[in-house]
Amino acid sequence: RATLESGLEKSREGIFSKISRAVAGKSKVDEEVLDELEEILITADVGVDTTLRIIERIEARVARDKYLGTDELNAILRDEVTALLAEAPAATTSSDLGFLFEKDKAGNPFVLMVVGVNGVGKTTTIGKLAARLAAAGKTVYLGAADTFRAAAIDQLEVWAERAGARLIKQQMGADPASVAFDTLSAAKAAGADVAIIDTAGRLHNKVNLMNELTKIRNVMQKVVPEAPHEVMLVLDGSTGQNAFEQAKQFSAATQISSLAITKLDGTAKGGVVIGISEQFRIPVRYIGVGEGIDDLQVFDRERFVASLFG
Ligand code: GDP
């Protein structure tokens, strides 16, 4: 599984390598080293609040042990960041698939509703997931409830074919709740294992977003009372503060149960995963480190931290 390490290479360069350069020639962690560390973490989009929390933890270690050698800094950072991330609820990391979405107690399909703004990699993430679920023997239905753009429907169709999933769609401009209803009805009738609903996320109007998502939920519950079993927010990890802002707005509009953070391969700012998961206390379930099917990875806190901090 080399894709995680290679996918995070730029972030590693932006964090681990920079830290190494900052401490080169210095023997102990002092005020100056901590200032540089703070700047490196903020530049890597860890976020100001989370960065300050990390720095405080290191300062506490320095105060407690009286002396901290720079050779120990990376190990201590790994410990402290892992501990900080452990305070956020963990997504499942128990299996390689990590998404053994099972039918619910009533025998209904597991309903995954996916939200996020255009361009973040929502369709790609759904496609990768569907392909892996189908390969694991699951019957998967995809609902094209992002009816705002024709391209979104077409693109999902391509992924559905590639993945071996069934696509339920209507015309562009159709009522997303109606598409979600049709998808769940068809999935339930077919005894499918999983239904994944792709929704449009337009943030320009918070009240509209909230109303639309609530409506989709209510309508889906007419078919599957416990739907959605999970609401996953997809964020583009290369967009830094925008990703934080989207996490904020979507969590205000609806209950988000998990995160998928994409495009980490294209950025040195992978620290965004640490900041967002720490700040919003929403488990990161997947990270995207490329465009291929295997590049959607189950998020593993320890491996992730080890990849960034050496
Ligand atoms: P949507 O508008 O949110 O549905 O976004 P798309 O799924 O269409 O993705 C937008 C672009 O990002 C596409 O070109 C994808 O191939 C690309 N993309 C998605 N996830 C990743 C990723 O993890 N890494 C890279 N490098 N590109 C990605």
mmCIF file of C-alpha atoms and ligand atoms in Angstrom:
data_model
loop_
_atom_site.group_PDB
_atom_site.id
_atom_site.type_symbol
_atom_site.label_atom_id
_atom_site.label_comp_id
_atom_site.label_asym_id
_atom_site.label_seq_id
_atom_site.Cartn_x
_atom_site.Cartn_y
_atom_site.Cartn_z
ATOM 1 C CA ARG A 1 0.000 0.000 0.000
ATOM 2 C CA ALA A 2 2.436 2.569 -1.195
ATOM 3 C CA THR A 3 -0.222 4.997 -2.406
ATOM 4 C CA LEU A 4 -0.730 6.632 0.975
ATOM 5 C CA GLU A 5 2.920 7.522 1.419
ATOM 6 C CA SER A 6 3.421 8.593 -2.185
ATOM 7 C CA GLY A 7 0.093 10.442 -2.215
ATOM 8 C CA LEU A 8 1.121 12.428 0.820
ATOM 9 C CA GLU A 9 4.617 13.162 -0.403
ATOM 10 C CA LYS A 10 4.000 16.861 -0.976
ATOM 11 C CA SER A 11 2.543 17.306 2.482
ATOM 12 C CA ARG A 12 5.429 15.399 3.973
ATOM 13 C CA GLU A 13 7.777 17.783 2.186
ATOM 14 C CA GLY A 14 5.728 20.680 3.563
ATOM 15 C CA ILE A 15 5.792 19.389 7.131
ATOM 16 C CA PHE A 16 8.429 16.776 7.960
ATOM 17 C CA SER A 17 11.127 18.108 5.656
ATOM 18 C CA LYS A 18 10.546 21.704 6.681
ATOM 19 C CA ILE A 19 10.740 20.790 10.347
ATOM 20 C CA SER A 20 13.972 18.915 9.710
ATOM 21 C CA ARG A 21 15.428 21.972 8.033
ATOM 22 C CA ALA A 22 14.196 24.270 10.782
ATOM 23 C CA VAL A 23 15.937 22.276 13.499
ATOM 24 C CA ALA A 24 19.104 21.528 11.552
ATOM 25 C CA GLY A 25 22.105 22.567 13.603
ATOM 26 C CA LYS A 26 20.049 23.168 16.735
ATOM 27 C CA SER A 27 20.182 20.763 19.611
ATOM 28 C CA LYS A 28 17.200 21.712 21.687
ATOM 29 C CA VAL A 29 13.619 22.745 21.164
ATOM 30 C CA ASP A 30 13.477 26.370 22.228
ATOM 31 C CA GLU A 31 11.254 29.372 21.642
ATOM 32 C CA GLU A 32 12.666 29.905 18.168
ATOM 33 C CA VAL A 33 12.095 26.303 17.099
ATOM 34 C CA LEU A 34 8.533 26.443 18.432
ATOM 35 C CA ASP A 35 7.865 29.646 16.483
ATOM 36 C CA GLU A 36 9.093 28.018 13.296
ATOM 37 C CA LEU A 37 7.068 24.894 14.013
ATOM 38 C CA GLU A 38 3.986 27.020 14.496
ATOM 39 C CA GLU A 39 4.517 28.688 11.148
ATOM 40 C CA ILE A 40 5.100 25.363 9.376
ATOM 41 C CA LEU A 41 1.897 23.871 10.769
ATOM 42 C CA ILE A 42 -0.174 26.913 9.913
ATOM 43 C CA THR A 43 1.280 26.978 6.393
ATOM 44 C CA ALA A 44 0.319 23.296 6.039
ATOM 45 C CA ASP A 45 -3.288 24.294 6.819
ATOM 46 C CA VAL A 46 -3.495 22.598 10.183
ATOM 47 C CA GLY A 47 -5.506 25.663 11.199
ATOM 48 C CA VAL A 48 -4.570 28.263 13.789
ATOM 49 C CA ASP A 49 -6.531 26.821 16.716
ATOM 50 C CA THR A 50 -5.319 23.289 16.227
ATOM 51 C CA THR A 51 -1.753 24.480 15.664
ATOM 52 C CA LEU A 52 -1.808 26.407 18.934
ATOM 53 C CA ARG A 53 -3.102 23.325 20.718
ATOM 54 C CA ILE A 54 -0.259 21.257 19.285
ATOM 55 C CA ILE A 55 2.315 23.881 20.264
ATOM 56 C CA GLU A 56 0.891 24.014 23.793
ATOM 57 C CA ARG A 57 1.265 20.276 24.088
ATOM 58 C CA ILE A 58 4.903 20.467 22.998
ATOM 59 C CA GLU A 59 5.538 23.346 25.410
ATOM 60 C CA ALA A 60 4.060 21.281 28.202
ATOM 61 C CA ARG A 61 6.427 18.446 27.307
ATOM 62 C CA VAL A 62 9.396 20.836 27.306
ATOM 63 C CA ALA A 63 8.326 22.246 30.679
ATOM 64 C CA ARG A 64 7.830 18.808 32.161
ATOM 65 C CA ASP A 65 11.048 17.257 30.909
ATOM 66 C CA LYS A 66 13.058 20.520 31.250
ATOM 67 C CA TYR A 67 14.811 19.727 27.982
ATOM 68 C CA LEU A 68 13.678 18.460 24.638
ATOM 69 C CA GLY A 69 16.271 17.571 22.025
ATOM 70 C CA THR A 70 15.433 18.438 18.437
ATOM 71 C CA ASP A 71 16.150 14.800 17.527
ATOM 72 C CA GLU A 72 13.098 13.852 19.566
ATOM 73 C CA LEU A 73 10.819 16.501 18.135
ATOM 74 C CA ASN A 74 9.293 14.441 15.330
ATOM 75 C CA ALA A 75 8.522 11.494 17.567
ATOM 76 C CA ILE A 76 6.896 13.799 20.112
ATOM 77 C CA LEU A 77 4.916 15.552 17.398
ATOM 78 C CA ARG A 78 3.672 12.211 16.114
ATOM 79 C CA ASP A 79 2.537 11.261 19.624
ATOM 80 C CA GLU A 80 0.872 14.555 20.345
ATOM 81 C CA VAL A 81 -0.899 14.875 17.007
ATOM 82 C CA THR A 82 -2.109 11.274 17.211
ATOM 83 C CA ALA A 83 -3.380 11.930 20.736
ATOM 84 C CA LEU A 84 -5.132 15.081 19.582
ATOM 85 C CA LEU A 85 -6.765 13.238 16.699
ATOM 86 C CA ALA A 86 -7.794 10.452 19.058
ATOM 87 C CA GLU A 87 -10.015 12.963 20.825
ATOM 88 C CA ALA A 88 -12.112 13.214 17.677
ATOM 89 C CA PRO A 89 -14.356 10.199 17.182
ATOM 90 C CA ALA A 90 -12.719 7.560 15.038
ATOM 91 C CA ALA A 91 -14.176 6.212 11.852
ATOM 92 C CA THR A 92 -13.889 2.517 11.356
ATOM 93 C CA THR A 93 -10.368 1.449 10.581
ATOM 94 C CA SER A 94 -10.802 -2.182 11.398
ATOM 95 C CA SER A 95 -10.785 -3.591 7.903
ATOM 96 C CA ASP A 96 -9.117 -2.698 4.688
ATOM 97 C CA LEU A 97 -12.475 -2.034 3.091
ATOM 98 C CA GLY A 98 -13.525 -0.073 6.111
ATOM 99 C CA PHE A 99 -16.925 0.500 4.634
ATOM 100 C CA LEU A 100 -18.719 -2.725 5.245
ATOM 101 C CA PHE A 101 -21.989 -0.915 4.926
ATOM 102 C CA GLU A 102 -24.549 -3.498 5.944
ATOM 103 C CA LYS A 103 -28.301 -3.593 5.512
ATOM 104 C CA ASP A 104 -30.005 -2.255 8.609
ATOM 105 C CA LYS A 105 -31.935 -4.284 11.182
ATOM 106 C CA ALA A 106 -35.113 -4.022 9.133
ATOM 107 C CA GLY A 107 -33.254 -5.478 6.136
ATOM 108 C CA ASN A 108 -33.237 -2.172 4.272
ATOM 109 C CA PRO A 109 -30.285 -1.047 2.193
ATOM 110 C CA PHE A 110 -27.625 1.002 3.956
ATOM 111 C CA VAL A 111 -28.273 4.547 2.803
ATOM 112 C CA LEU A 112 -25.262 6.799 2.366
ATOM 113 C CA MET A 113 -26.071 10.385 1.522
ATOM 114 C CA VAL A 114 -23.133 12.293 0.107
ATOM 115 C CA VAL A 115 -22.916 16.068 0.335
ATOM 116 C CA GLY A 116 -20.352 18.649 -0.737
ATOM 117 C CA VAL A 117 -19.929 21.535 -3.157
ATOM 118 C CA ASN A 118 -19.188 21.021 -6.845
ATOM 119 C CA GLY A 119 -15.668 20.180 -7.822
ATOM 120 C CA VAL A 120 -14.528 18.721 -4.510
ATOM 121 C CA GLY A 121 -14.445 15.187 -5.908
ATOM 122 C CA LYS A 122 -17.871 14.035 -4.779
ATOM 123 C CA THR A 123 -18.723 12.013 -7.883
ATOM 124 C CA THR A 124 -15.276 10.476 -8.064
ATOM 125 C CA THR A 125 -15.443 9.473 -4.411
ATOM 126 C CA ILE A 126 -18.887 7.928 -4.878
ATOM 127 C CA GLY A 127 -17.663 6.093 -7.971
ATOM 128 C CA LYS A 128 -14.594 4.718 -6.215
ATOM 129 C CA LEU A 129 -16.705 3.608 -3.278
ATOM 130 C CA ALA A 130 -19.329 1.985 -5.485
ATOM 131 C CA ALA A 131 -16.656 0.130 -7.419
ATOM 132 C CA ARG A 132 -15.073 -1.235 -4.290
ATOM 133 C CA LEU A 133 -18.391 -2.172 -2.739
ATOM 134 C CA ALA A 134 -19.461 -3.932 -5.932
ATOM 135 C CA ALA A 135 -16.131 -5.736 -6.094
ATOM 136 C CA ALA A 136 -16.770 -6.904 -2.540
ATOM 137 C CA GLY A 137 -20.004 -8.509 -3.746
ATOM 138 C CA LYS A 138 -22.467 -5.825 -2.682
ATOM 139 C CA THR A 139 -25.421 -4.730 -4.774
ATOM 140 C CA VAL A 140 -25.115 -0.963 -5.087
ATOM 141 C CA TYR A 141 -27.642 1.622 -6.252
ATOM 142 C CA LEU A 142 -26.582 5.148 -7.042
ATOM 143 C CA GLY A 143 -29.053 8.019 -6.981
ATOM 144 C CA ALA A 144 -28.274 11.029 -9.171
ATOM 145 C CA ALA A 145 -29.922 13.554 -6.877
ATOM 146 C CA ASP A 146 -27.492 16.265 -7.954
ATOM 147 C CA THR A 147 -29.921 17.346 -10.650
ATOM 148 C CA PHE A 148 -28.550 20.844 -10.875
ATOM 149 C CA ARG A 149 -25.944 20.066 -13.508
ATOM 150 C CA ALA A 150 -26.444 17.681 -16.425
ATOM 151 C CA ALA A 151 -22.748 16.856 -16.299
ATOM 152 C CA ALA A 152 -23.106 15.553 -12.760
ATOM 153 C CA ILE A 153 -25.706 13.015 -13.870
ATOM 154 C CA ASP A 154 -23.655 11.907 -16.895
ATOM 155 C CA GLN A 155 -20.540 11.575 -14.839
ATOM 156 C CA LEU A 156 -22.265 9.456 -12.232
ATOM 157 C CA GLU A 157 -23.616 7.283 -15.024
ATOM 158 C CA VAL A 158 -20.105 6.645 -16.314
ATOM 159 C CA TRP A 159 -18.982 5.652 -12.827
ATOM 160 C CA ALA A 160 -22.036 3.434 -12.316
ATOM 161 C CA GLU A 161 -21.223 1.517 -15.499
ATOM 162 C CA ARG A 162 -17.586 1.230 -14.600
ATOM 163 C CA ALA A 163 -18.402 0.091 -11.070
ATOM 164 C CA GLY A 164 -21.201 -2.308 -11.908
ATOM 165 C CA ALA A 165 -23.771 -0.325 -9.939
ATOM 166 C CA ARG A 166 -27.334 0.598 -10.894
ATOM 167 C CA LEU A 167 -28.002 4.268 -11.533
ATOM 168 C CA ILE A 168 -31.354 5.869 -10.811
ATOM 169 C CA LYS A 169 -31.818 9.247 -12.451
ATOM 170 C CA GLN A 170 -34.363 11.721 -13.725
ATOM 171 C CA GLN A 171 -34.110 14.767 -15.952
ATOM 172 C CA MET A 172 -31.769 17.582 -15.132
ATOM 173 C CA GLY A 173 -33.590 20.039 -12.891
ATOM 174 C CA ALA A 174 -35.811 17.339 -11.372
ATOM 175 C CA ASP A 175 -36.584 17.400 -7.659
ATOM 176 C CA PRO A 176 -33.579 15.835 -5.859
ATOM 177 C CA ALA A 177 -35.870 14.423 -3.165
ATOM 178 C CA SER A 178 -37.871 12.640 -5.826
ATOM 179 C CA VAL A 179 -34.717 11.061 -7.273
ATOM 180 C CA ALA A 180 -33.669 9.976 -3.777
ATOM 181 C CA PHE A 181 -37.128 8.484 -3.232
ATOM 182 C CA ASP A 182 -36.955 6.539 -6.510
ATOM 183 C CA THR A 183 -33.469 5.300 -5.722
ATOM 184 C CA LEU A 184 -34.398 3.966 -2.308
ATOM 185 C CA SER A 185 -37.599 2.406 -3.629
ATOM 186 C CA ALA A 186 -35.715 0.608 -6.393
ATOM 187 C CA ALA A 187 -32.876 -0.422 -4.093
ATOM 188 C CA LYS A 188 -35.267 -1.728 -1.485
ATOM 189 C CA ALA A 189 -37.360 -3.632 -4.017
ATOM 190 C CA ALA A 190 -34.204 -5.223 -5.406
ATOM 191 C CA GLY A 191 -32.974 -6.167 -1.940
ATOM 192 C CA ALA A 192 -29.821 -4.120 -2.580
ATOM 193 C CA ASP A 193 -27.167 -3.741 0.102
ATOM 194 C CA VAL A 194 -26.260 -0.103 -0.344
ATOM 195 C CA ALA A 195 -27.816 3.033 -1.829
ATOM 196 C CA ILE A 196 -25.582 6.044 -2.324
ATOM 197 C CA ILE A 197 -27.304 9.353 -2.941
ATOM 198 C CA ASP A 198 -25.330 12.098 -4.685
ATOM 199 C CA THR A 199 -26.707 15.497 -3.742
ATOM 200 C CA ALA A 200 -25.931 18.976 -4.985
ATOM 201 C CA GLY A 201 -24.345 21.281 -2.469
ATOM 202 C CA ARG A 202 -24.959 24.868 -3.234
ATOM 203 C CA LEU A 203 -23.728 27.031 -0.430
ATOM 204 C CA HIS A 204 -24.834 30.398 -1.684
ATOM 205 C CA ASN A 205 -27.965 30.172 0.394
ATOM 206 C CA LYS A 206 -27.703 28.465 3.737
ATOM 207 C CA VAL A 207 -31.432 28.250 4.337
ATOM 208 C CA ASN A 208 -32.006 26.674 0.927
ATOM 209 C CA LEU A 209 -29.289 24.143 1.547
ATOM 210 C CA MET A 210 -30.773 23.216 4.890
ATOM 211 C CA ASN A 211 -34.286 22.964 3.473
ATOM 212 C CA GLU A 212 -33.171 20.878 0.534
ATOM 213 C CA LEU A 213 -31.200 18.426 2.659
ATOM 214 C CA THR A 214 -34.034 18.163 5.185
ATOM 215 C CA LYS A 215 -36.505 17.498 2.418
ATOM 216 C CA ILE A 216 -34.350 14.740 0.926
ATOM 217 C CA ARG A 217 -34.034 13.157 4.383
ATOM 218 C CA ASN A 218 -37.757 13.273 5.055
ATOM 219 C CA VAL A 219 -38.695 11.842 1.709
ATOM 220 C CA MET A 220 -36.122 9.039 1.979
ATOM 221 C CA GLN A 221 -37.526 8.106 5.386
ATOM 222 C CA LYS A 222 -40.837 7.282 3.759
ATOM 223 C CA VAL A 223 -39.055 4.370 2.115
ATOM 224 C CA VAL A 224 -36.347 3.537 4.644
ATOM 225 C CA PRO A 225 -37.275 4.870 8.095
ATOM 226 C CA GLU A 226 -33.670 4.990 9.333
ATOM 227 C CA ALA A 227 -32.288 6.717 6.231
ATOM 228 C CA PRO A 228 -29.790 8.173 5.857
ATOM 229 C CA HIS A 229 -27.656 5.823 7.914
ATOM 230 C CA GLU A 230 -24.713 8.027 7.177
ATOM 231 C CA VAL A 231 -24.188 11.503 5.752
ATOM 232 C CA MET A 232 -20.730 11.958 4.333
ATOM 233 C CA LEU A 233 -19.299 15.382 3.557
ATOM 234 C CA VAL A 234 -16.686 15.462 0.812
ATOM 235 C CA LEU A 235 -14.069 18.212 1.086
ATOM 236 C CA ASP A 236 -11.231 19.131 -1.261
ATOM 237 C CA GLY A 237 -8.124 18.947 0.919
ATOM 238 C CA SER A 238 -6.207 21.300 -1.335
ATOM 239 C CA THR A 239 -8.529 24.209 -0.643
ATOM 240 C CA GLY A 240 -7.427 24.943 2.908
ATOM 241 C CA GLN A 241 -9.609 27.555 4.511
ATOM 242 C CA ASN A 242 -12.442 26.897 2.049
ATOM 243 C CA ALA A 243 -12.599 23.329 3.268
ATOM 244 C CA PHE A 244 -12.855 24.567 6.875
ATOM 245 C CA GLU A 245 -15.597 26.959 5.836
ATOM 246 C CA GLN A 246 -17.543 24.253 4.019
ATOM 247 C CA ALA A 247 -17.280 21.931 7.020
ATOM 248 C CA LYS A 248 -18.704 24.724 9.127
ATOM 249 C CA GLN A 249 -21.585 25.504 6.798
ATOM 250 C CA PHE A 250 -22.598 21.930 6.103
ATOM 251 C CA SER A 251 -22.480 20.978 9.780
ATOM 252 C CA ALA A 252 -24.749 23.919 10.471
ATOM 253 C CA ALA A 253 -27.160 22.782 7.753
ATOM 254 C CA THR A 254 -27.363 19.092 8.581
ATOM 255 C CA GLN A 255 -25.963 16.346 10.770
ATOM 256 C CA ILE A 256 -22.709 15.173 9.171
ATOM 257 C CA SER A 257 -21.550 11.736 10.253
ATOM 258 C CA SER A 258 -18.273 11.401 8.406
ATOM 259 C CA LEU A 259 -15.798 13.126 6.120
ATOM 260 C CA ALA A 260 -13.982 12.194 2.946
ATOM 261 C CA ILE A 261 -11.077 14.537 2.222
ATOM 262 C CA THR A 262 -9.871 14.389 -1.378
ATOM 263 C CA LYS A 263 -6.982 15.568 -3.541
ATOM 264 C CA LEU A 264 -4.371 15.299 -0.821
ATOM 265 C CA ASP A 265 -1.908 14.109 -3.465
ATOM 266 C CA GLY A 266 -1.930 17.501 -5.141
ATOM 267 C CA THR A 267 -1.173 19.602 -2.098
ATOM 268 C CA ALA A 268 1.455 20.266 0.540
ATOM 269 C CA LYS A 269 -1.351 21.247 2.870
ATOM 270 C CA GLY A 270 -2.460 17.842 4.109
ATOM 271 C CA GLY A 271 -2.502 19.298 7.607
ATOM 272 C CA VAL A 272 -6.075 20.288 6.810
ATOM 273 C CA VAL A 273 -7.131 16.739 7.748
ATOM 274 C CA ILE A 274 -5.762 17.229 11.260
ATOM 275 C CA GLY A 275 -7.326 20.654 11.728
ATOM 276 C CA ILE A 276 -10.756 19.764 10.413
ATOM 277 C CA SER A 277 -11.101 16.519 12.270
ATOM 278 C CA GLU A 278 -9.880 18.116 15.506
ATOM 279 C CA GLN A 279 -12.052 21.177 15.182
ATOM 280 C CA PHE A 280 -15.310 19.652 14.018
ATOM 281 C CA ARG A 281 -15.062 16.329 15.818
ATOM 282 C CA ILE A 282 -16.334 14.513 12.773
ATOM 283 C CA PRO A 283 -14.519 11.298 11.934
ATOM 284 C CA VAL A 284 -12.555 11.230 8.702
ATOM 285 C CA ARG A 285 -13.549 8.008 6.980
ATOM 286 C CA TYR A 286 -11.678 8.306 3.693
ATOM 287 C CA ILE A 287 -8.918 10.295 2.126
ATOM 288 C CA GLY A 288 -8.334 10.686 -1.603
ATOM 289 C CA VAL A 289 -4.721 10.573 -2.736
ATOM 290 C CA GLY A 290 -5.225 10.277 -6.492
ATOM 291 C CA GLU A 291 -7.726 9.615 -9.241
ATOM 292 C CA GLY A 292 -7.572 5.815 -9.341
ATOM 293 C CA ILE A 293 -9.889 3.451 -7.508
ATOM 294 C CA ASP A 294 -7.170 2.433 -5.060
ATOM 295 C CA ASP A 295 -6.433 6.034 -4.299
ATOM 296 C CA LEU A 296 -9.459 6.326 -2.056
ATOM 297 C CA GLN A 297 -8.091 5.125 1.241
ATOM 298 C CA VAL A 298 -9.625 4.286 4.554
ATOM 299 C CA PHE A 299 -8.298 6.922 6.904
ATOM 300 C CA ASP A 300 -5.923 5.484 9.437
ATOM 301 C CA ARG A 301 -4.889 8.055 12.009
ATOM 302 C CA GLU A 302 -1.553 6.545 12.882
ATOM 303 C CA ARG A 303 -0.433 5.832 9.353
ATOM 304 C CA PHE A 304 -1.524 9.284 8.298
ATOM 305 C CA VAL A 305 0.399 11.013 11.071
ATOM 306 C CA ALA A 306 3.442 8.802 10.426
ATOM 307 C CA SER A 307 3.338 9.784 6.746
ATOM 308 C CA LEU A 308 3.351 13.501 7.513
ATOM 309 C CA PHE A 309 5.684 13.659 10.479
ATOM 310 C CA GLY A 310 8.211 11.135 9.353
HETATM 311 P P1 GDP B 1 -17.615 16.820 -8.007
HETATM 312 O O1 GDP B 1 -17.987 18.003 -8.815
HETATM 313 O O2 GDP B 1 -17.507 17.140 -6.555
HETATM 314 O O3 GDP B 1 -18.459 15.625 -8.250
HETATM 315 O O4 GDP B 1 -16.114 16.468 -8.405
HETATM 316 P P2 GDP B 1 -15.535 15.335 -9.355
HETATM 317 O O5 GDP B 1 -15.735 14.004 -8.741
HETATM 318 O O6 GDP B 1 -16.024 15.544 -10.717
HETATM 319 O O7 GDP B 1 -13.977 15.642 -9.270
HETATM 320 C C1 GDP B 1 -13.413 16.833 -9.754
HETATM 321 C C2 GDP B 1 -12.000 16.515 -10.260
HETATM 322 O O8 GDP B 1 -11.166 16.145 -9.159
HETATM 323 C C3 GDP B 1 -11.943 15.360 -11.227
HETATM 324 O O9 GDP B 1 -11.040 15.678 -12.247
HETATM 325 C C4 GDP B 1 -11.400 14.202 -10.395
HETATM 326 O O10 GDP B 1 -10.703 13.265 -11.148
HETATM 327 C C5 GDP B 1 -10.507 14.920 -9.432
HETATM 328 N N1 GDP B 1 -10.287 14.200 -8.168
HETATM 329 C C6 GDP B 1 -11.213 13.707 -7.307
HETATM 330 N N2 GDP B 1 -10.624 13.144 -6.224
HETATM 331 C C7 GDP B 1 -9.280 13.274 -6.408
HETATM 332 C C8 GDP B 1 -8.106 12.915 -5.633
HETATM 333 O O11 GDP B 1 -8.167 12.345 -4.536
HETATM 334 N N3 GDP B 1 -6.908 13.258 -6.174
HETATM 335 C C9 GDP B 1 -6.788 13.899 -7.378
HETATM 336 N N4 GDP B 1 -5.570 14.215 -7.805
HETATM 337 N N5 GDP B 1 -7.852 14.269 -8.098
HETATM 338 C C10 GDP B 1 -9.075 13.949 -7.640
#
